[in-house]
CSV table of C-alpha atoms and ligand atoms in Angstrom, one decimal:
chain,number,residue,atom,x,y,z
A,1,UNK,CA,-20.5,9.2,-11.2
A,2,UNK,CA,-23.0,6.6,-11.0
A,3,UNK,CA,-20.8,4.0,-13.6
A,4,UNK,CA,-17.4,4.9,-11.4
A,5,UNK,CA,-19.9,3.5,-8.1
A,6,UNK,CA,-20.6,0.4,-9.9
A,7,UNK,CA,-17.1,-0.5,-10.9
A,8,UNK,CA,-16.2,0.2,-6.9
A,9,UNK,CA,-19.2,-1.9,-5.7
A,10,UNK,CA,-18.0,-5.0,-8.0
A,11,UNK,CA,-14.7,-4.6,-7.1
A,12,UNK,CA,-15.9,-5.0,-3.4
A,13,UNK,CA,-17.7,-7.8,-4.5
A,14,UNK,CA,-14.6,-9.3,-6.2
A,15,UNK,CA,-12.6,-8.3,-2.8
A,16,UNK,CA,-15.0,-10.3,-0.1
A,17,UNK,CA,-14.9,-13.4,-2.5
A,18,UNK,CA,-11.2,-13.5,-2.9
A,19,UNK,CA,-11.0,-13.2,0.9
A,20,UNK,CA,-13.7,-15.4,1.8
A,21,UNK,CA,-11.5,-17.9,-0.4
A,22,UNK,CA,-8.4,-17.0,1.6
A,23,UNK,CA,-10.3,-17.6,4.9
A,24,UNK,CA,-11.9,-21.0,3.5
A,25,UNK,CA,-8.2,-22.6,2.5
A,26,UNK,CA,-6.9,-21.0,5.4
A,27,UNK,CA,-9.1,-22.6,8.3
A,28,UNK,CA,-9.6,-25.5,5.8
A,29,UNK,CA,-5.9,-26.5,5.5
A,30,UNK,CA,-5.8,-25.7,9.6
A,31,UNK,CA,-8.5,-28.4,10.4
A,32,UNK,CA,-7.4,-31.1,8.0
A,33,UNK,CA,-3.2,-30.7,9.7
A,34,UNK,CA,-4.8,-30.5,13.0
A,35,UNK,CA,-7.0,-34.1,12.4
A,36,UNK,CA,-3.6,-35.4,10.7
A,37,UNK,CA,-1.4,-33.8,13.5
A,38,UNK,CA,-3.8,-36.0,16.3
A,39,UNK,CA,-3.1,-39.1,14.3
A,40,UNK,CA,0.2,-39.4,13.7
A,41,UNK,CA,0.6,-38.2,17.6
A,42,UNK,CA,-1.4,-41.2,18.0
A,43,UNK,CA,0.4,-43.4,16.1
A,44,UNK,CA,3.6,-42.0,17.8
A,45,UNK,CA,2.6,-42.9,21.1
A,46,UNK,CA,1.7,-46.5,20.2
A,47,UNK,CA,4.9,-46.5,19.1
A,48,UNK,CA,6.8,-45.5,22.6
A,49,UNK,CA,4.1,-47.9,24.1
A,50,UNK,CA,5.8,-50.5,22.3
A,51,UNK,CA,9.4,-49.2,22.7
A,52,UNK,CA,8.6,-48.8,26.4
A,53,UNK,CA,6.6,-53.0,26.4
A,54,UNK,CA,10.1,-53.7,25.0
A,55,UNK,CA,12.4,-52.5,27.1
A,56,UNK,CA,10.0,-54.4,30.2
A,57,UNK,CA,10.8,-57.5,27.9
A,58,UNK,CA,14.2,-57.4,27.6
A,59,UNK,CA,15.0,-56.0,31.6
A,60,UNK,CA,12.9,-58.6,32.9
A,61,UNK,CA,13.7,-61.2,30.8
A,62,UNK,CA,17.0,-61.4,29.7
A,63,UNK,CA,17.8,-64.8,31.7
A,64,UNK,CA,14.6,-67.1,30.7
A,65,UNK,CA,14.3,-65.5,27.4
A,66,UNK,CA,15.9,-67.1,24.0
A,67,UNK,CA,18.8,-64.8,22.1
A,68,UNK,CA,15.7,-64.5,18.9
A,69,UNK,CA,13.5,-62.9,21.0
A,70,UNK,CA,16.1,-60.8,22.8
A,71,UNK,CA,16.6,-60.1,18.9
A,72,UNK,CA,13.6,-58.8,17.9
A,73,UNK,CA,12.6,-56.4,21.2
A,74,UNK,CA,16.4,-55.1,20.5
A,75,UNK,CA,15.2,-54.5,17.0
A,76,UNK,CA,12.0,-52.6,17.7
A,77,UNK,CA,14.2,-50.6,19.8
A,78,UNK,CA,16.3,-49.6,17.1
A,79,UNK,CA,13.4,-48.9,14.9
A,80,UNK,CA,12.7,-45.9,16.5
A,81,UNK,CA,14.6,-43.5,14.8
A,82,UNK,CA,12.7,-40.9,14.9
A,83,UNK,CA,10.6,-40.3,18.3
A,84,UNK,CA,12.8,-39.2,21.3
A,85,UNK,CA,12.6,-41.5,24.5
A,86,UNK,CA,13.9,-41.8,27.5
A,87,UNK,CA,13.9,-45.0,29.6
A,88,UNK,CA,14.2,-44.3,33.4
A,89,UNK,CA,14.7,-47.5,35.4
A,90,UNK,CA,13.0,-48.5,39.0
A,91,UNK,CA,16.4,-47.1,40.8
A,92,UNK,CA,15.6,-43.6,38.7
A,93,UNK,CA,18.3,-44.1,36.9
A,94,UNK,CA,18.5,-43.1,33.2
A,95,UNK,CA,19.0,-47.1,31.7
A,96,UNK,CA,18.6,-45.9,28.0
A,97,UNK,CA,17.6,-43.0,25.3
A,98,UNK,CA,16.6,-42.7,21.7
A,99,UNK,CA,16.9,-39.5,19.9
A,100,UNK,CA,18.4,-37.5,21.8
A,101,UNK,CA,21.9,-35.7,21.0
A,102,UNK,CA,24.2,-34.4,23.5
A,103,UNK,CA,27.0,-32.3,21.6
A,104,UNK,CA,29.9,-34.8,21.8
A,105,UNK,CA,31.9,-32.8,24.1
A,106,UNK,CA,29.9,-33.1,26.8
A,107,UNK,CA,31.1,-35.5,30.0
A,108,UNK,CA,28.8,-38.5,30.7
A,109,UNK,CA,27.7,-36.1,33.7
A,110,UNK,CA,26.8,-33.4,31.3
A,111,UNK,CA,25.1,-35.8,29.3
A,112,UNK,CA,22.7,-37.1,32.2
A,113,UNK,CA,22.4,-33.3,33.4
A,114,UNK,CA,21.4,-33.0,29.5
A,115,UNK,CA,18.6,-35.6,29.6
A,116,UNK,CA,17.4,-34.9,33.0
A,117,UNK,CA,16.6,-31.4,31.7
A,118,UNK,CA,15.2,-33.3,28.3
A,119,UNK,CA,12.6,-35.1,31.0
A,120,UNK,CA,11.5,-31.9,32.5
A,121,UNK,CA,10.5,-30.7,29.0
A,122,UNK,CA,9.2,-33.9,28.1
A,123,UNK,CA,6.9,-33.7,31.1
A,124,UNK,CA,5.2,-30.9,29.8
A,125,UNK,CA,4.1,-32.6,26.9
A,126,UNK,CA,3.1,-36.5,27.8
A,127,UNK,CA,2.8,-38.2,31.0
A,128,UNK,CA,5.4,-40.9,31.0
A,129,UNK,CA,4.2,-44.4,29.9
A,130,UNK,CA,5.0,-47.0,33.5
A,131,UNK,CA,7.1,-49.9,32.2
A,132,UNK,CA,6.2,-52.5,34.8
A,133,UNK,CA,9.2,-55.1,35.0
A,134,UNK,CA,7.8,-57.6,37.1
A,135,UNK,CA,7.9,-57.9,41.1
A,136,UNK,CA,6.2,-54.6,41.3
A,137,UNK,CA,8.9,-52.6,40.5
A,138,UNK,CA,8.7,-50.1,37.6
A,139,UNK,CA,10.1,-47.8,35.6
A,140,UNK,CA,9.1,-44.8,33.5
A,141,UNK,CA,9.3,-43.9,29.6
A,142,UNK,CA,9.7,-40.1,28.9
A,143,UNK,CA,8.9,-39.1,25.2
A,144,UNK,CA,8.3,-36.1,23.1
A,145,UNK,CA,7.0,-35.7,19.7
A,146,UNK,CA,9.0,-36.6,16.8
A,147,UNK,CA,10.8,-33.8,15.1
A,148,UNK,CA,8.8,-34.2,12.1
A,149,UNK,CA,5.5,-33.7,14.2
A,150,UNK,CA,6.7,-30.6,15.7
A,151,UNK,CA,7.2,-29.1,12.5
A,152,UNK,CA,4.1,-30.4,11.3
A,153,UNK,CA,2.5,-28.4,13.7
A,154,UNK,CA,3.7,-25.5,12.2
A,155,UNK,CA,2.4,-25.7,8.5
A,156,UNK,CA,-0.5,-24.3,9.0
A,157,UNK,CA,0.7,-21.4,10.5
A,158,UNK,CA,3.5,-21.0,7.5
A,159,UNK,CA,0.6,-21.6,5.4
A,160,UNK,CA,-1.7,-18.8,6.9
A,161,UNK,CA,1.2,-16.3,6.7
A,162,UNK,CA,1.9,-16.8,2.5
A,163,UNK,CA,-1.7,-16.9,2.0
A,164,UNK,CA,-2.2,-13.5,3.9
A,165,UNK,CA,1.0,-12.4,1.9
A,166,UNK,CA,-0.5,-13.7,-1.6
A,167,UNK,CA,-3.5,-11.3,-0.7
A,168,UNK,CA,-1.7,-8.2,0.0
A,169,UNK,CA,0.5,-9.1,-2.9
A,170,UNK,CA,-2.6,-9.3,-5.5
A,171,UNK,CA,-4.6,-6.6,-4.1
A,172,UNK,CA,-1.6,-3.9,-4.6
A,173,UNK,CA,-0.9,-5.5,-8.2
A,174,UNK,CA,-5.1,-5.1,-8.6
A,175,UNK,CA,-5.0,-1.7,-7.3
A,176,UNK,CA,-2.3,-0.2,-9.2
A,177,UNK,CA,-2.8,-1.7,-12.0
A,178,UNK,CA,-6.4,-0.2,-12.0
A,179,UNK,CA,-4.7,3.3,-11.0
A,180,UNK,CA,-2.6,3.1,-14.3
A,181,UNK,CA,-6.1,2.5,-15.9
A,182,UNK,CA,-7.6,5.4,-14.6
A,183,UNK,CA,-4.7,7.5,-16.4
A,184,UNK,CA,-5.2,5.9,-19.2
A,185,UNK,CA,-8.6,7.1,-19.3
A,186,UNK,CA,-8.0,10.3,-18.1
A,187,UNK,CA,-5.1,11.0,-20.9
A,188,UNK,CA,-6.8,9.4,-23.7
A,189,UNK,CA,-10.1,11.6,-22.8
A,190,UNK,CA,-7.4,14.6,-22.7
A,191,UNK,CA,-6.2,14.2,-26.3
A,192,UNK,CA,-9.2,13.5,-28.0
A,193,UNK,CA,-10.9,16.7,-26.3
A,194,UNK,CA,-7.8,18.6,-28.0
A,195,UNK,CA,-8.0,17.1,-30.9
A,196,UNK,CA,-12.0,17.6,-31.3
A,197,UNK,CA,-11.4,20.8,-30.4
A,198,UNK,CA,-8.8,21.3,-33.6
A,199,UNK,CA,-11.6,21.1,-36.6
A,200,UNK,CA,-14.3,23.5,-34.8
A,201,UNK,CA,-11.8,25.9,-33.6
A,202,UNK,CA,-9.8,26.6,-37.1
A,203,UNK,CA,-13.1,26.9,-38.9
A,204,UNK,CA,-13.6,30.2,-35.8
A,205,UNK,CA,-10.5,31.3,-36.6
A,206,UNK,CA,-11.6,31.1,-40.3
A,207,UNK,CA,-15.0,33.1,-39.9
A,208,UNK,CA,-13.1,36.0,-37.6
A,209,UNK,CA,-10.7,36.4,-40.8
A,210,UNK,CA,-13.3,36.7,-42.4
A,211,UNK,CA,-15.4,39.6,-40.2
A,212,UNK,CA,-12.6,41.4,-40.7
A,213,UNK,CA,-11.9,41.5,-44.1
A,214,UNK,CA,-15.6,43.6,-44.4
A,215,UNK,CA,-15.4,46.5,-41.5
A,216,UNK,CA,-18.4,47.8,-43.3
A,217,UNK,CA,-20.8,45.0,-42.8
A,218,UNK,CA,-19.3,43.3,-39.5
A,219,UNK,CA,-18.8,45.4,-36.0
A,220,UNK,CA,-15.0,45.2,-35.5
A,221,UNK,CA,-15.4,45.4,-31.8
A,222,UNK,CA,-17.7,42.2,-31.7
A,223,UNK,CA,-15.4,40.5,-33.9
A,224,UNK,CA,-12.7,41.7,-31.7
A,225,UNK,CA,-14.3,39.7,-28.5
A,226,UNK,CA,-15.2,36.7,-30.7
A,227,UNK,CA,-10.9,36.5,-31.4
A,228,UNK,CA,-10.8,36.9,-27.6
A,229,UNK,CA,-12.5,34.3,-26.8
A,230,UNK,CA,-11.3,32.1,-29.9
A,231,UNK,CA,-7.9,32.3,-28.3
A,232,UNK,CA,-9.2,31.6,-24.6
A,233,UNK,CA,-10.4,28.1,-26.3
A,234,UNK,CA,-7.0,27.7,-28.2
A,235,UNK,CA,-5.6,28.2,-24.9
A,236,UNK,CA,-7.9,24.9,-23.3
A,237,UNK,CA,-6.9,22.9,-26.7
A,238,UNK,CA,-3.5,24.1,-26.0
A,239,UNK,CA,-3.0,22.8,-22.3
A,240,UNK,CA,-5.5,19.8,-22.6
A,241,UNK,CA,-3.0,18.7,-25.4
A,242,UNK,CA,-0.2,19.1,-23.3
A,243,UNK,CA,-1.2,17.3,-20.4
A,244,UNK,CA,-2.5,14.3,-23.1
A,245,UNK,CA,1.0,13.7,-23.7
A,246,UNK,CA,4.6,13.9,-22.0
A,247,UNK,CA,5.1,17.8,-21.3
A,248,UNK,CA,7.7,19.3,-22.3
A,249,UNK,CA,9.8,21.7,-19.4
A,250,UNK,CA,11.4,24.6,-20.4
A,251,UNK,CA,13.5,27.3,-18.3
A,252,UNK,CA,11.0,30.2,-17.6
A,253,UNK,CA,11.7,33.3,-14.6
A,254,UNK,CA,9.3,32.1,-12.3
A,255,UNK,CA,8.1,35.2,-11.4
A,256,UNK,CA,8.0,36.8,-14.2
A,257,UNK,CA,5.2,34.2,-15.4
A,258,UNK,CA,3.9,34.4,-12.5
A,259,UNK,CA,3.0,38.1,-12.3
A,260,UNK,CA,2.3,37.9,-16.3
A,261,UNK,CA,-0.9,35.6,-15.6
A,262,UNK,CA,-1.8,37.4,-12.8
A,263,UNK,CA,-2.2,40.6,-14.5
A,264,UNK,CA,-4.3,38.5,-17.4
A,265,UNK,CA,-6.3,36.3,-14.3
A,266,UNK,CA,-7.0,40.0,-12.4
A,267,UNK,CA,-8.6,41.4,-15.6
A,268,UNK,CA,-10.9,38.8,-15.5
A,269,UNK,CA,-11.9,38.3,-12.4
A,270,UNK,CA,-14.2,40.5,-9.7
A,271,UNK,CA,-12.6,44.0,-9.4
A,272,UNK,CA,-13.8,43.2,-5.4
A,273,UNK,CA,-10.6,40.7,-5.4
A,274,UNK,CA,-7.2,42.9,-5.1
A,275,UNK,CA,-4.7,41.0,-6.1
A,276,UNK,CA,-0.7,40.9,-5.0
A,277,UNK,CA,2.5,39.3,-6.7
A,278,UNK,CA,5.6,39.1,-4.2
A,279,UNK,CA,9.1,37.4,-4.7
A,280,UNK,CA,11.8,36.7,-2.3
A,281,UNK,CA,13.4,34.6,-5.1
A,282,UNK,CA,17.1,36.1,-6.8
A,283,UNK,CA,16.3,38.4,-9.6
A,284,UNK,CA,16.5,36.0,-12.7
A,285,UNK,CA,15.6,32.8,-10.6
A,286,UNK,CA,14.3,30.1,-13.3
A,287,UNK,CA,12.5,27.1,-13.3
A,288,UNK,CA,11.9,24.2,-15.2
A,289,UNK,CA,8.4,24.3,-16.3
A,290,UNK,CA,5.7,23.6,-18.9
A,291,UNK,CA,4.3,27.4,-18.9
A,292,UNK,CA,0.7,26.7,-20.6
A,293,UNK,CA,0.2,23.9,-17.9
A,294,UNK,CA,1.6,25.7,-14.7
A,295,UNK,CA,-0.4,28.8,-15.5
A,296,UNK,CA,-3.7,26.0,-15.3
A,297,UNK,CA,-2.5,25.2,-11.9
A,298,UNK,CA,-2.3,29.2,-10.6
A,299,UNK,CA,-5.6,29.4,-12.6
A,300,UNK,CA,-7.2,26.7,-10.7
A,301,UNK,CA,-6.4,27.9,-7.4
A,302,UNK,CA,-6.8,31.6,-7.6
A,303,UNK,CA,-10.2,30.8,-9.3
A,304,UNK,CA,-11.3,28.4,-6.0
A,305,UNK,CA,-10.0,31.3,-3.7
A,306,UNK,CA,-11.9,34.2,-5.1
A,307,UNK,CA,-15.2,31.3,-5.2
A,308,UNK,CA,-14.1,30.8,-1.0
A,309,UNK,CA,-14.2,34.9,-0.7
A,310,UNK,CA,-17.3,35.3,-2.8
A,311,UNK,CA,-15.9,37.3,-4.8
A,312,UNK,CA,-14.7,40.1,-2.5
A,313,UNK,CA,-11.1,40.0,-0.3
A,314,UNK,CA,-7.1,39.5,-0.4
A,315,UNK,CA,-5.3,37.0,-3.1
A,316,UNK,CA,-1.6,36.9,-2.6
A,317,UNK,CA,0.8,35.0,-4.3
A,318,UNK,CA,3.9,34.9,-2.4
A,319,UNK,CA,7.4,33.4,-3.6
A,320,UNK,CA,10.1,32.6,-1.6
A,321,UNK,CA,13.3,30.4,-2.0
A,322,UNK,CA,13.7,27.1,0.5
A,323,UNK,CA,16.8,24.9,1.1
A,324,UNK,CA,17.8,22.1,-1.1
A,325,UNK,CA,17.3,24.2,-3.8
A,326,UNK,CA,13.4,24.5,-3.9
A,327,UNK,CA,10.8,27.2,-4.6
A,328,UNK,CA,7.6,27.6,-2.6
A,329,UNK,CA,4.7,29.5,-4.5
A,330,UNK,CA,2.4,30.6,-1.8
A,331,UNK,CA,-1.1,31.6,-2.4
A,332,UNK,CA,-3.3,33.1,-0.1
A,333,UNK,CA,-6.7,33.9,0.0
A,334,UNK,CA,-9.4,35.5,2.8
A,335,UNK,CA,-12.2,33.1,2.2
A,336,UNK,CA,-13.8,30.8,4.6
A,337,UNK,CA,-11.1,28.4,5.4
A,338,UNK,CA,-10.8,24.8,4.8
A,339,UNK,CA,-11.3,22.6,7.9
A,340,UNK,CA,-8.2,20.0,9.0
A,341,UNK,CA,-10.6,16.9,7.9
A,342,UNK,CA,-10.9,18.2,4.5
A,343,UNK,CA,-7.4,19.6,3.7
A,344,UNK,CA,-6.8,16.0,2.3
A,345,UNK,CA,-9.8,15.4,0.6
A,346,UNK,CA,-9.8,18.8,-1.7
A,347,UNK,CA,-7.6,16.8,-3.9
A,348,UNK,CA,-9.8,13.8,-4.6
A,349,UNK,CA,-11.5,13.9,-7.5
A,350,UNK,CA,-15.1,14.7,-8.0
A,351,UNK,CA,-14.6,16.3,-4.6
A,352,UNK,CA,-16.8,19.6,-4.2
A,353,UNK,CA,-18.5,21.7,-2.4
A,354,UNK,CA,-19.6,24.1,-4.8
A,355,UNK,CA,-23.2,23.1,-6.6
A,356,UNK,CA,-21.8,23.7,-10.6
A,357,UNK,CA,-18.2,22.2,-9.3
A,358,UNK,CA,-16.6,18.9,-10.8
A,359,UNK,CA,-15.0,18.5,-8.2
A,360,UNK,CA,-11.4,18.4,-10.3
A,361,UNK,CA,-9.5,21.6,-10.5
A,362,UNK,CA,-7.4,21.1,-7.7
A,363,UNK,CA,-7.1,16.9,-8.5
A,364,UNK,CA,-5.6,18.9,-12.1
A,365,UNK,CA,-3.7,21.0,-10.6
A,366,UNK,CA,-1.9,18.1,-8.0
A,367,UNK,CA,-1.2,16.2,-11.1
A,368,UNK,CA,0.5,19.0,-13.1
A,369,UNK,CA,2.5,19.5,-10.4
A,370,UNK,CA,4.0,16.2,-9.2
A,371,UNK,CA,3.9,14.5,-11.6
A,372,UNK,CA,4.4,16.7,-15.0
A,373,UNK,CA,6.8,18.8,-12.6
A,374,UNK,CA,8.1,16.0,-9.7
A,375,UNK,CA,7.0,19.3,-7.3
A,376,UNK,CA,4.6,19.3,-4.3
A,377,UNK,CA,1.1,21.0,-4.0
A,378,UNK,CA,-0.3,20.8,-0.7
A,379,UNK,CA,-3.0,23.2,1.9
A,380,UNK,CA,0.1,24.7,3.9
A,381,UNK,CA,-2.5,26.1,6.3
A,382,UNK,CA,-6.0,27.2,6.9
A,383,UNK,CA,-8.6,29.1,9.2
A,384,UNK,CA,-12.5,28.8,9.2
A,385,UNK,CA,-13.5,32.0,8.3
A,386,UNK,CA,-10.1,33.7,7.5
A,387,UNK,CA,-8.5,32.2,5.1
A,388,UNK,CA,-6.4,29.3,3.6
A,389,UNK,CA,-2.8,29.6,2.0
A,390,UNK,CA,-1.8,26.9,-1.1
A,391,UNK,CA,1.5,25.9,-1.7
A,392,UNK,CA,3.0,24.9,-4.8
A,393,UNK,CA,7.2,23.5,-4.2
A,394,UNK,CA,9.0,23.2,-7.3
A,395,UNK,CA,12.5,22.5,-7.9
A,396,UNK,CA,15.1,25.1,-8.7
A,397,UNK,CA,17.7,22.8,-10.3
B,1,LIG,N1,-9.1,28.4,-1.3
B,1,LIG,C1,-10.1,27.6,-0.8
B,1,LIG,N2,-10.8,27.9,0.3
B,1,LIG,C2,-11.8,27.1,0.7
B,1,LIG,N3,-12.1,25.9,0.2
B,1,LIG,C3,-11.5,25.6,-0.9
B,1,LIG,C4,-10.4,26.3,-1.5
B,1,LIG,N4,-10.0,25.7,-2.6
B,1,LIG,C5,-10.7,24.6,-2.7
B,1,LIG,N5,-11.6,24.5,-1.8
B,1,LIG,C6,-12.6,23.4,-1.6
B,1,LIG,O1,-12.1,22.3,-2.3
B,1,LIG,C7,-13.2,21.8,-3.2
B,1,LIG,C8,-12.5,21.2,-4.4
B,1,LIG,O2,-11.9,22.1,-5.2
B,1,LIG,P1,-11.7,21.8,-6.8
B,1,LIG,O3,-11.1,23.0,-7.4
B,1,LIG,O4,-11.0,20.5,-6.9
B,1,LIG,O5,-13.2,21.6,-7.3
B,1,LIG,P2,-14.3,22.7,-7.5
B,1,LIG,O6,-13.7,24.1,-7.4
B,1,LIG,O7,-15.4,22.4,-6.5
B,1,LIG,O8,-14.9,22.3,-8.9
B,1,LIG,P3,-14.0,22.6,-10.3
B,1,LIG,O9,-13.8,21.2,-10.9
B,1,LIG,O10,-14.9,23.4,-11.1
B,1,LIG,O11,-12.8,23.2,-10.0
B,1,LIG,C9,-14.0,23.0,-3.4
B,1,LIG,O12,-15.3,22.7,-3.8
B,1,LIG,C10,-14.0,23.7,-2.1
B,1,LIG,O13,-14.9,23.2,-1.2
B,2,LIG,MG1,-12.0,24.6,-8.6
């Protein structure tokens, strides 16, 4: 218990760091666009300062000035190719525009409708820069933000939103891949128990031949209970070799196994415990199963249900057909119940309640049965102090 705590804590560990990473790029990547988003919008506006100091140029002076210089405000003009600017002149009227692309269909009227609504926006964002032509008249310069710019302003937004993804991304990888460890573990420690098991158990199986070949010296009844219990453990072997590699299913009337381990489980357990086999299922009704391992699962959960009744009490086992061709195996107990926050967590491993419990017969018996089966085990309902009801669903087909 206490290695399986240090593996979580480090994997905590290994969680904050790889988030605290995430967070530094993150709001690191934010600040630096943000610094390089203020200069360029810097640099932009000196650039409509100039467009706008141009256009003041050439409308004041296009009689006293010579055609070079004429040349080169006209040419600064053009160089903006990227900022979109609107020139309004003294009369309001819109004298010029940079950037700015009415669909071609429109009507010159839908064009200035077009860039009057462009101004409104363009308000929002920047006062206008005053363009003062002399004679104390003056017009205005409307601009926005290059496209560029705007996009810019995304990044680190886009940027945010793939790192976040990356880290879901590579915490499901880590987590399932550490799942598909866990089974490893857990089948590998499977098979070896079996096959440790093998040696000890044939050499038994050896030394009971052996009582009985000499009646006179060795109590038959005593060597009778030692094959008993021999076979109990060739049983174990049997199923912890079968669930260390891929079962095999076989066609078995459900009920009839079923009420064949119940009468072997009712000889064994408190004679305070009455026990009950009923089936609503079609004489004959078969079902795909491994046998050795599905009589685990019933094992497990009548063994918890006479623990919840102390011993003393009701166990039913109750089948009955549902739709889409499924099986429900009921058992019910009278014990003390199970409340609604711990219906879940009966199935996690190492929980327990119980002071010699692992904490893993039901975790077994979930596994058998979806995924050695593909069926569902579940608490189908429960009462403090009267009683709790497991189902097992299994396919008919
Ligand atoms: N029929 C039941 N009624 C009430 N509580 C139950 C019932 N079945 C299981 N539980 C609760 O679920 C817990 C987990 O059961 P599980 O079989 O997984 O482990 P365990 O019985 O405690 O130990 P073990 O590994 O020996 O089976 C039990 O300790 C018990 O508290
Ligand atoms: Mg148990």
């Amino acid at each position: 218990m206490l290695k399986s705590f240090d593996i979580y804590s480090q994997n905590n560990i290994l969680k904050i760091i790889v988030a605290l990473n995430v967070l530094l790029v993150g709001t690191g990547s934010l600040l630096y666009t943000n610094r390089l988003i203020n200069k360029l919008e810097d640099r932009e506006e000196q650039y409509v300062q100039l467009y706008a100091r141009s256009i003041a140029y050439l409308v004041s002076s296009t009689h006293t000035n010579s055609g070079d210089i004429t040349f080169v405000t006209d040419q600064i003009l053009r160089a903006n190719t990227t900022i979109p600017a609107i020139y309004v002149d003294p009369d309001g009227q819109i004298a010029n525009y940079r950037n700015l692309d009415a669909p071609k269909e429109y009507t010159p009227e839908q064009v200035e409708q077009f860039l009057r609504q462009k101004i409104v926006e363009m308000k929002k964002r920047h006062n206008p820069l005053v363009v003062d032509i002399g004679n104390g008249e003056r017009g205005l310069v409307y601009y926005t933000n290059s496209r560029l710019l705007r996009q810019l302003t995304y990044f680190p937004y886009a940027l945010l939103t793939i790192l976040t993804a990356l880290g879901v991304l590579a915490y499901l990888a880590f987590s399932s891949s550490r799942r598909a460890e866990q089974n490893r573990v857990w089948v590998g420690l499977a098979k070896e128990t079996a096959h440790q098991l093998g040696t000890p158990m044939s050499s038994l199986m050896a030394w009971v031949e052996y009582m009985r070949s000499d009646p006179a010296q060795y109590d038959q009844s005593i060597t009778d209970e030692i094959e008993k219990d021999v076979q109990r453990l060739e049983t174990i072997t049997a199923r912890f070799s079968s669930i260390g590699s891929i079962p095999t299913l076989k066609d078995e009337n459900i009920t009839d196994v079923v009420q064949q381990f119940v009468d072997y489980l009712s000889k064994r357990i408190s004679t305070k415990v009455r026990m009950s086999v009923t089936s609503h299922l079609p004489p004959g009704q078969t079902i795909k199963v491994n046998k050795l391992l599905f009589e685990w699962v019933i094992e497990n959960i009548c063994k918890n249900a006479v623990d919840a009744m102390k011993g003393v009490g009701e166990l039913r086992l109750t089948m009955v057909p549902l739709p889409h061709q499924e099986v429900a195996i009921d058992i019910t107990d009278t014990g003390k119940g199970i409340s609604k926050k711990n219906m879940q967590k009966v199935f996690t491993p190492g929980y327990s309640t119980k002071q010699r419990g692992w904490g893993l017969g039901l975790t077994l018996a979930k596994r058998i049965v979806e995924e050695y089966h593909n069926g569902r085990l579940f608490v189908k309902s429960s009462e403090a102090g009267k009683g709790t009801t497991f189902r097992i669903v299994l396919h008919a087909d």
